[in-house]
CSV table of C-alpha atoms and ligand atoms in Angstrom, one decimal:
chain,number,residue,atom,x,y,z
A,1,MET,CA,38.1,-11.6,-15.8
A,2,ALA,CA,38.5,-11.8,-12.0
A,3,ASN,CA,39.5,-15.2,-10.6
A,4,ILE,CA,39.0,-15.6,-6.9
A,5,GLY,CA,40.7,-18.1,-4.6
A,6,TYR,CA,39.2,-19.3,-1.3
A,7,ILE,CA,41.2,-20.6,1.7
A,8,GLN,CA,39.6,-22.1,4.7
A,9,ILE,CA,41.6,-21.1,7.8
A,10,ASN,CA,39.9,-23.1,10.5
A,11,ARG,CA,36.7,-25.1,11.1
A,12,TYR,CA,35.3,-24.0,14.4
A,13,CYS,CA,33.1,-21.0,15.2
A,14,ASN,CA,31.7,-18.7,17.9
A,15,ASN,CA,28.2,-18.9,16.2
A,16,GLN,CA,26.3,-22.1,15.6
A,17,CYS,CA,24.2,-21.2,12.5
A,18,HIS,CA,21.7,-24.0,11.8
A,19,PHE,CA,22.4,-23.9,8.1
A,20,CYS,CA,26.2,-23.6,8.2
A,21,SER,CA,27.6,-25.2,5.1
A,22,ASN,CA,31.0,-25.7,6.8
A,23,PRO,CA,30.2,-27.1,10.2
A,24,SER,CA,33.0,-27.5,12.8
A,25,ASN,CA,35.5,-30.3,12.5
A,26,TRP,CA,38.2,-28.5,14.5
A,27,ASN,CA,40.7,-28.5,11.7
A,28,ASN,CA,43.2,-25.6,11.4
A,29,ILE,CA,45.5,-24.5,8.6
A,30,THR,CA,49.2,-24.1,9.5
A,31,TYR,CA,50.9,-20.8,9.1
A,32,GLU,CA,53.3,-22.3,6.5
A,33,ARG,CA,50.6,-23.9,4.4
A,34,TRP,CA,48.6,-20.7,4.2
A,35,ILE,CA,51.6,-18.7,3.0
A,36,GLU,CA,52.2,-21.5,0.4
A,37,LEU,CA,48.6,-21.2,-0.8
A,38,ILE,CA,48.7,-17.4,-1.0
A,39,ASP,CA,51.9,-17.6,-3.1
A,40,ASP,CA,50.3,-20.1,-5.4
A,41,PHE,CA,47.3,-17.7,-6.0
A,42,ILE,CA,49.7,-14.8,-6.7
A,43,GLU,CA,51.6,-17.0,-9.2
A,44,LYS,CA,48.3,-17.9,-10.9
A,45,LYS,CA,47.5,-14.2,-11.1
A,46,TYR,CA,44.3,-14.4,-9.2
A,47,ALA,CA,42.5,-11.1,-8.5
A,48,TRP,CA,41.6,-11.7,-4.8
A,49,ILE,CA,41.9,-14.2,-2.0
A,50,ILE,CA,39.0,-14.8,0.3
A,51,PHE,CA,39.8,-16.2,3.8
A,52,THR,CA,36.9,-18.2,5.2
A,53,GLY,CA,36.3,-20.8,7.9
A,54,TRP,CA,34.4,-20.7,9.9
A,55,GLU,CA,35.6,-18.6,11.8
A,56,PRO,CA,38.7,-16.8,10.5
A,57,THR,CA,38.8,-14.2,13.2
A,58,LEU,CA,39.4,-17.0,15.8
A,59,SER,CA,42.8,-17.5,14.3
A,60,PRO,CA,45.6,-15.7,16.2
A,61,ASP,CA,47.5,-15.4,12.9
A,62,LEU,CA,44.8,-13.7,10.8
A,63,SER,CA,46.4,-10.2,10.9
A,64,LYS,CA,49.8,-11.7,9.8
A,65,TRP,CA,48.2,-13.3,6.7
A,66,ILE,CA,46.4,-10.1,5.8
A,67,GLU,CA,49.6,-8.2,6.1
A,68,TYR,CA,51.5,-10.8,4.0
A,69,SER,CA,48.8,-10.7,1.2
A,70,THR,CA,48.7,-6.9,1.1
A,71,SER,CA,52.5,-6.7,1.0
A,72,LYS,CA,52.4,-8.9,-2.0
A,73,ASN,CA,49.8,-6.7,-3.7
A,74,ILE,CA,47.0,-9.3,-3.7
A,75,ASP,CA,43.6,-8.1,-2.4
A,76,CYS,CA,42.3,-10.2,0.4
A,77,ARG,CA,38.8,-10.3,1.8
A,78,ILE,CA,37.4,-12.2,4.8
A,79,ILE,CA,34.0,-13.8,5.1
A,80,SER,CA,33.3,-14.0,8.8
A,81,ASN,CA,30.5,-13.5,11.3
A,82,TRP,CA,32.8,-10.7,12.7
A,83,MET,CA,31.5,-11.1,16.3
A,84,GLN,CA,35.1,-10.3,17.4
A,85,CYS,CA,34.7,-6.8,15.8
A,86,SER,CA,32.3,-5.8,18.6
A,87,ASN,CA,35.7,-5.1,20.3
A,88,ILE,CA,37.1,-1.9,18.5
A,89,GLU,CA,40.6,-2.7,19.5
A,90,TYR,CA,40.4,-5.9,17.5
A,91,VAL,CA,39.1,-4.0,14.5
A,92,GLN,CA,42.0,-1.5,14.9
A,93,LYS,CA,44.5,-4.4,14.8
A,94,LEU,CA,43.0,-5.7,11.5
A,95,LYS,CA,43.1,-2.1,10.1
A,96,ASP,CA,46.7,-1.8,11.1
A,97,SER,CA,47.4,-4.9,9.1
A,98,TRP,CA,45.9,-3.1,6.1
A,99,LEU,CA,42.5,-4.8,5.9
A,100,SER,CA,40.3,-2.5,3.8
A,101,LEU,CA,37.0,-4.4,3.4
A,102,ILE,CA,34.8,-6.5,5.6
A,103,HIS,CA,31.8,-8.6,4.6
A,104,PHE,CA,29.3,-8.9,7.5
A,105,SER,CA,26.5,-11.5,7.6
A,106,LEU,CA,23.1,-10.3,8.8
A,107,TYR,CA,20.2,-12.7,8.3
A,108,SER,CA,17.3,-10.4,9.3
A,109,TYR,CA,16.6,-7.0,10.7
A,110,ILE,CA,14.5,-8.7,13.3
A,111,PRO,CA,16.8,-9.5,16.2
A,112,ASP,CA,15.0,-12.7,17.3
A,113,ILE,CA,15.2,-14.2,13.8
A,114,HIS,CA,18.9,-13.4,13.4
A,115,ASP,CA,19.7,-14.8,16.9
A,116,PHE,CA,17.6,-17.9,16.2
A,117,LEU,CA,19.4,-18.6,12.8
A,118,THR,CA,22.8,-18.1,14.3
A,119,ASN,CA,21.7,-20.2,17.3
A,120,THR,CA,23.6,-17.7,19.4
A,121,PRO,CA,21.7,-15.3,21.7
A,122,GLY,CA,23.0,-11.8,21.5
A,123,SER,CA,24.7,-12.2,18.1
A,124,TYR,CA,22.4,-9.6,16.5
A,125,LYS,CA,23.5,-6.9,19.0
A,126,LYS,CA,27.1,-7.8,18.7
A,127,LEU,CA,27.0,-7.7,14.9
A,128,LEU,CA,25.4,-4.2,14.8
A,129,LYS,CA,28.2,-3.0,17.1
A,130,SER,CA,30.8,-4.7,14.9
A,131,ILE,CA,29.4,-2.9,11.8
A,132,GLN,CA,29.5,0.5,13.7
A,133,ASN,CA,33.1,-0.2,14.7
A,134,ALA,CA,34.3,-1.0,11.2
A,135,LEU,CA,32.7,2.1,9.7
A,136,LYS,CA,34.0,4.2,12.5
A,137,LEU,CA,37.5,3.1,11.5
A,138,TRP,CA,36.8,3.8,7.8
A,139,ILE,CA,36.9,0.2,6.8
A,140,ARG,CA,34.7,-0.5,3.8
A,141,VAL,CA,31.7,-2.7,4.7
A,142,GLN,CA,29.6,-5.1,2.5
A,143,LEU,CA,26.7,-7.2,3.6
A,144,ASN,CA,26.1,-10.9,3.0
A,145,SER,CA,22.9,-12.8,3.8
A,146,VAL,CA,21.8,-16.4,3.4
A,147,ILE,CA,18.3,-16.6,1.9
A,148,ASN,CA,16.2,-19.1,4.0
A,149,LYS,CA,12.7,-19.8,5.1
A,150,TYR,CA,12.9,-17.5,8.1
A,151,ASN,CA,14.0,-14.3,6.2
A,152,GLN,CA,12.6,-15.0,2.7
A,153,ASN,CA,9.6,-12.7,3.1
A,154,HIS,CA,11.5,-9.6,4.3
A,155,LEU,CA,14.8,-9.5,2.4
A,156,ASP,CA,13.8,-6.0,1.2
A,157,LYS,CA,13.0,-4.8,4.7
A,158,THR,CA,16.4,-6.0,6.0
A,159,THR,CA,18.1,-4.3,3.1
A,160,LYS,CA,16.3,-1.0,3.8
A,161,PHE,CA,17.0,-1.2,7.5
A,162,LEU,CA,20.7,-1.6,6.8
A,163,VAL,CA,20.8,1.3,4.3
A,164,LYS,CA,18.9,3.5,6.6
A,165,ASN,CA,21.2,2.8,9.6
A,166,PHE,CA,24.5,2.4,7.7
A,167,PRO,CA,24.2,4.5,4.5
A,168,GLN,CA,27.9,4.0,3.7
A,169,ILE,CA,27.2,0.3,2.8
A,170,ASN,CA,26.9,0.1,-1.0
A,171,HIS,CA,27.2,-3.6,-1.8
A,172,PHE,CA,25.0,-6.5,-0.8
A,173,VAL,CA,25.3,-10.3,-1.5
A,174,TRP,CA,22.5,-12.8,-1.1
A,175,ASN,CA,23.5,-16.5,-1.0
A,176,ASN,CA,20.6,-18.9,-1.5
A,177,LEU,CA,20.9,-21.6,1.1
A,178,ASP,CA,23.4,-24.4,0.4
A,179,PRO,CA,21.9,-27.6,1.9
A,180,LEU,CA,24.6,-30.0,0.8
A,181,MET,CA,27.1,-29.8,3.6
A,182,MET,CA,24.9,-28.4,6.4
A,183,ARG,CA,23.9,-30.4,9.5
A,184,LYS,CA,20.8,-32.5,8.7
A,185,THR,CA,18.9,-31.6,11.9
A,186,ASP,CA,15.1,-30.9,11.7
A,187,ILE,CA,15.7,-27.2,12.4
A,188,ALA,CA,18.4,-27.0,9.7
A,189,LEU,CA,16.2,-28.7,7.2
A,190,SER,CA,13.3,-26.4,8.1
A,191,THR,CA,15.4,-23.4,6.8
A,192,LEU,CA,15.1,-24.4,3.1
A,193,PRO,CA,13.5,-21.4,1.4
A,194,ASP,CA,10.4,-21.1,-0.8
A,195,PHE,CA,11.9,-19.6,-4.0
A,196,LYS,CA,8.7,-17.9,-5.0
A,197,ILE,CA,8.3,-16.0,-1.7
A,198,ALA,CA,12.0,-15.1,-1.7
A,199,TRP,CA,11.7,-13.9,-5.3
A,200,GLU,CA,9.0,-11.4,-4.4
A,201,SER,CA,11.0,-9.8,-1.6
A,202,ILE,CA,14.4,-10.0,-3.3
A,203,VAL,CA,13.1,-8.2,-6.4
A,204,LYS,CA,11.9,-5.4,-4.2
A,205,ALA,CA,15.4,-5.3,-2.5
A,206,MET,CA,17.2,-5.3,-5.8
A,207,THR,CA,15.0,-2.5,-7.2
A,208,PHE,CA,15.6,-0.4,-4.1
A,209,LEU,CA,19.4,-0.9,-4.3
A,210,GLU,CA,19.4,0.0,-8.0
A,211,GLN,CA,17.4,3.1,-7.4
A,212,THR,CA,19.9,4.2,-4.7
A,213,TRP,CA,22.9,3.4,-6.9
A,214,ARG,CA,24.1,0.4,-4.9
A,215,THR,CA,25.3,-2.9,-6.2
A,216,PHE,CA,24.4,-6.5,-5.4
A,217,ARG,CA,25.0,-10.1,-6.3
A,218,VAL,CA,22.9,-13.2,-5.9
A,219,GLU,CA,24.1,-16.8,-5.7
A,220,ARG,CA,22.3,-20.1,-6.3
A,221,LEU,CA,19.0,-18.5,-7.5
A,222,PRO,CA,17.9,-19.6,-11.0
A,223,LEU,CA,17.4,-16.7,-13.5
A,224,CYS,CA,13.6,-17.2,-13.7
A,225,PHE,CA,13.6,-16.0,-10.0
A,226,MET,CA,15.6,-12.9,-10.8
A,227,ARG,CA,14.2,-11.7,-14.2
A,228,TRP,CA,15.5,-8.3,-15.2
A,229,PHE,CA,18.4,-8.6,-12.7
A,230,GLU,CA,20.2,-11.5,-14.5
A,231,TYR,CA,23.5,-9.6,-14.5
A,232,ALA,CA,23.7,-9.9,-10.7
A,233,SER,CA,23.7,-13.7,-10.7
A,234,THR,CA,27.2,-14.8,-9.6
A,235,GLU,CA,27.0,-18.1,-11.6
A,236,THR,CA,25.8,-16.3,-14.7
A,237,ARG,CA,28.7,-13.8,-14.4
A,238,LYS,CA,31.1,-16.7,-14.1
A,239,ILE,CA,29.6,-18.4,-17.1
A,240,VAL,CA,29.7,-15.3,-19.3
A,241,LYS,CA,33.2,-14.2,-18.2
A,242,ASN,CA,34.6,-17.7,-18.2
A,243,GLU,CA,36.0,-17.3,-14.7
A,244,GLU,CA,37.4,-19.9,-12.4
A,245,ARG,CA,37.6,-20.4,-8.6
A,246,ILE,CA,39.9,-22.5,-6.5
A,247,VAL,CA,38.7,-23.5,-3.0
A,248,HIS,CA,41.0,-25.0,-0.5
A,249,PHE,CA,38.8,-26.8,2.1
A,250,LEU,CA,39.8,-28.2,5.5
A,251,ASP,CA,37.8,-31.4,5.0
A,252,ASN,CA,37.9,-34.4,2.7
A,253,ARG,CA,37.1,-32.2,-0.3
A,254,GLU,CA,40.6,-30.7,0.0
A,255,THR,CA,41.0,-28.6,-3.1
A,256,ILE,CA,38.3,-28.0,-5.8
A,257,ARG,CA,39.0,-26.0,-9.0
A,258,GLN,CA,35.7,-24.7,-10.3
A,259,THR,CA,35.4,-23.9,-14.0
A,260,GLY,CA,32.8,-23.9,-16.8
A,261,ASN,CA,30.4,-26.7,-16.2
A,262,TYR,CA,31.0,-26.6,-12.4
A,263,PHE,CA,28.8,-23.5,-12.3
A,264,ILE,CA,25.9,-25.3,-14.1
A,265,HIS,CA,23.6,-27.1,-11.7
A,266,ASP,CA,20.5,-29.1,-12.4
A,267,LYS,CA,18.1,-28.3,-15.2
A,268,LEU,CA,14.4,-29.2,-15.8
A,269,PRO,CA,12.5,-29.9,-19.0
A,270,GLU,CA,11.3,-26.3,-19.0
A,271,CYS,CA,14.9,-25.2,-19.3
A,272,LYS,CA,15.2,-26.7,-22.8
A,273,GLU,CA,12.7,-24.2,-24.1
A,274,CYS,CA,14.1,-21.3,-22.1
A,275,ASP,CA,16.0,-18.5,-23.9
A,276,LEU,CA,18.2,-18.0,-20.8
A,277,ASN,CA,19.3,-21.6,-20.6
A,278,SER,CA,22.9,-21.1,-21.9
A,279,ILE,CA,23.7,-18.4,-19.2
A,280,CYS,CA,21.6,-19.8,-16.4
A,281,ALA,CA,23.0,-22.2,-13.7
A,282,GLY,CA,19.6,-23.8,-13.1
A,283,ILE,CA,18.8,-25.3,-9.7
A,284,TYR,CA,21.5,-26.2,-7.2
A,285,GLU,CA,20.9,-29.6,-5.5
A,286,ARG,CA,17.5,-30.0,-7.3
A,287,GLU,CA,17.5,-33.9,-7.0
A,288,THR,CA,18.0,-34.2,-3.2
A,289,TYR,CA,16.9,-30.9,-1.6
A,290,TYR,CA,15.2,-28.5,-3.9
A,291,ASN,CA,13.0,-31.0,-5.7
A,292,TYR,CA,9.9,-28.9,-4.9
A,293,VAL,CA,11.1,-25.9,-6.9
A,294,LYS,CA,9.2,-25.2,-10.2
A,295,VAL,CA,10.8,-23.1,-12.9
A,296,THR,CA,9.4,-21.1,-15.7
A,297,SER,CA,10.8,-21.0,-19.2
A,298,GLN,CA,11.7,-17.4,-20.3
A,299,LYS,CA,11.2,-15.8,-23.7
A,300,LEU,CA,13.7,-13.2,-24.8
A,301,THR,CA,14.8,-11.8,-28.2
A,302,LEU,CA,18.4,-12.4,-29.2
A,303,LYS,CA,19.0,-8.7,-28.7
A,304,GLU,CA,17.7,-8.8,-25.1
A,305,LYS,CA,19.8,-11.7,-24.2
A,306,GLN,CA,22.9,-10.2,-25.8
A,307,LYS,CA,22.3,-7.0,-23.8
A,308,ILE,CA,22.6,-9.0,-20.6
A,309,ILE,CA,25.8,-10.7,-21.8
A,310,ASP,CA,27.3,-7.4,-22.9
A,311,PHE,CA,26.4,-5.7,-19.6
A,312,ILE,CA,28.1,-8.4,-17.6
A,313,LYS,CA,31.2,-8.3,-19.8
A,314,TRP,CA,31.6,-4.6,-19.4
A,315,ASP,CA,30.5,-4.3,-15.8
B,1,SF4,S1,13.7,-22.1,-16.9
B,1,SF4,FE1,15.6,-23.2,-16.4
B,1,SF4,S2,17.1,-22.2,-17.7
B,1,SF4,FE2,15.3,-20.9,-17.7
B,1,SF4,S3,15.7,-19.4,-16.1
B,1,SF4,FE3,14.5,-21.0,-15.2
B,1,SF4,S4,16.1,-22.4,-14.3
B,1,SF4,FE4,17.1,-21.1,-15.8
């Protein structure tokens, strides 16, 4: 069981992604509060801490906190746009504080689409430079991508592009768009994905990664859109392994402890007949945003379902 804690460091950013689920409110965490939260996760025996924001790299204290966490033997990871890493001296500073893994976010292999989604011209070029810098300094790199309307039909091509250019990358994460906290502009709302189109390209991407012995995870995608790859659903894994998460936000949500039912979203009548129902999270934000999504009840034998559960437990 791997419990993971999240700490938001600041809430301002050097990108302006249309679908950002934590838009700027200019809040910052204090140095002392951060240390207090890290110590609390250590006491709770959490496996990792993830520093988020956005944008953690804009905090002048980031390397001190990484150093503190590693000195206390708790693995820390950072989710960031990593634009700052286009400067290799900055990457070296993080490496000197013992940072060993970076998650980069690339939305598309097509520069114009990535720059449009980040709402920041030149961000694609900087991101590729940042990935090169991290790999050059032997920092492990993983890739995150938000599934949305503008990249849904070429998730596989983006994955292949990354593997071709950066073969050292061996883990990919897709987060289906979280519309709840994002800005409600027309452009932001236009990014909501078509699950069926995304399904076609993500299945190709997952097949490719499996064939090349790479690993991946998918968040907020119901299991009927990732049949045969159920083990990669982050919610299903949390349900099966009975894991928990604690997230410290820098807004009025303050602290949320996520356990059991928290990982189950909305279900439809079809779900009652579905053999995956007990390990499927259903549809996130179905009532308000994803009310156009149609699900398909799945038929499995008990043995097939148990195989999925066992695979997750032993993975
Ligand atoms: S029908 Fe419902 S329970 Fe079954 S896989 Fe789809 S969303 Fe999950």
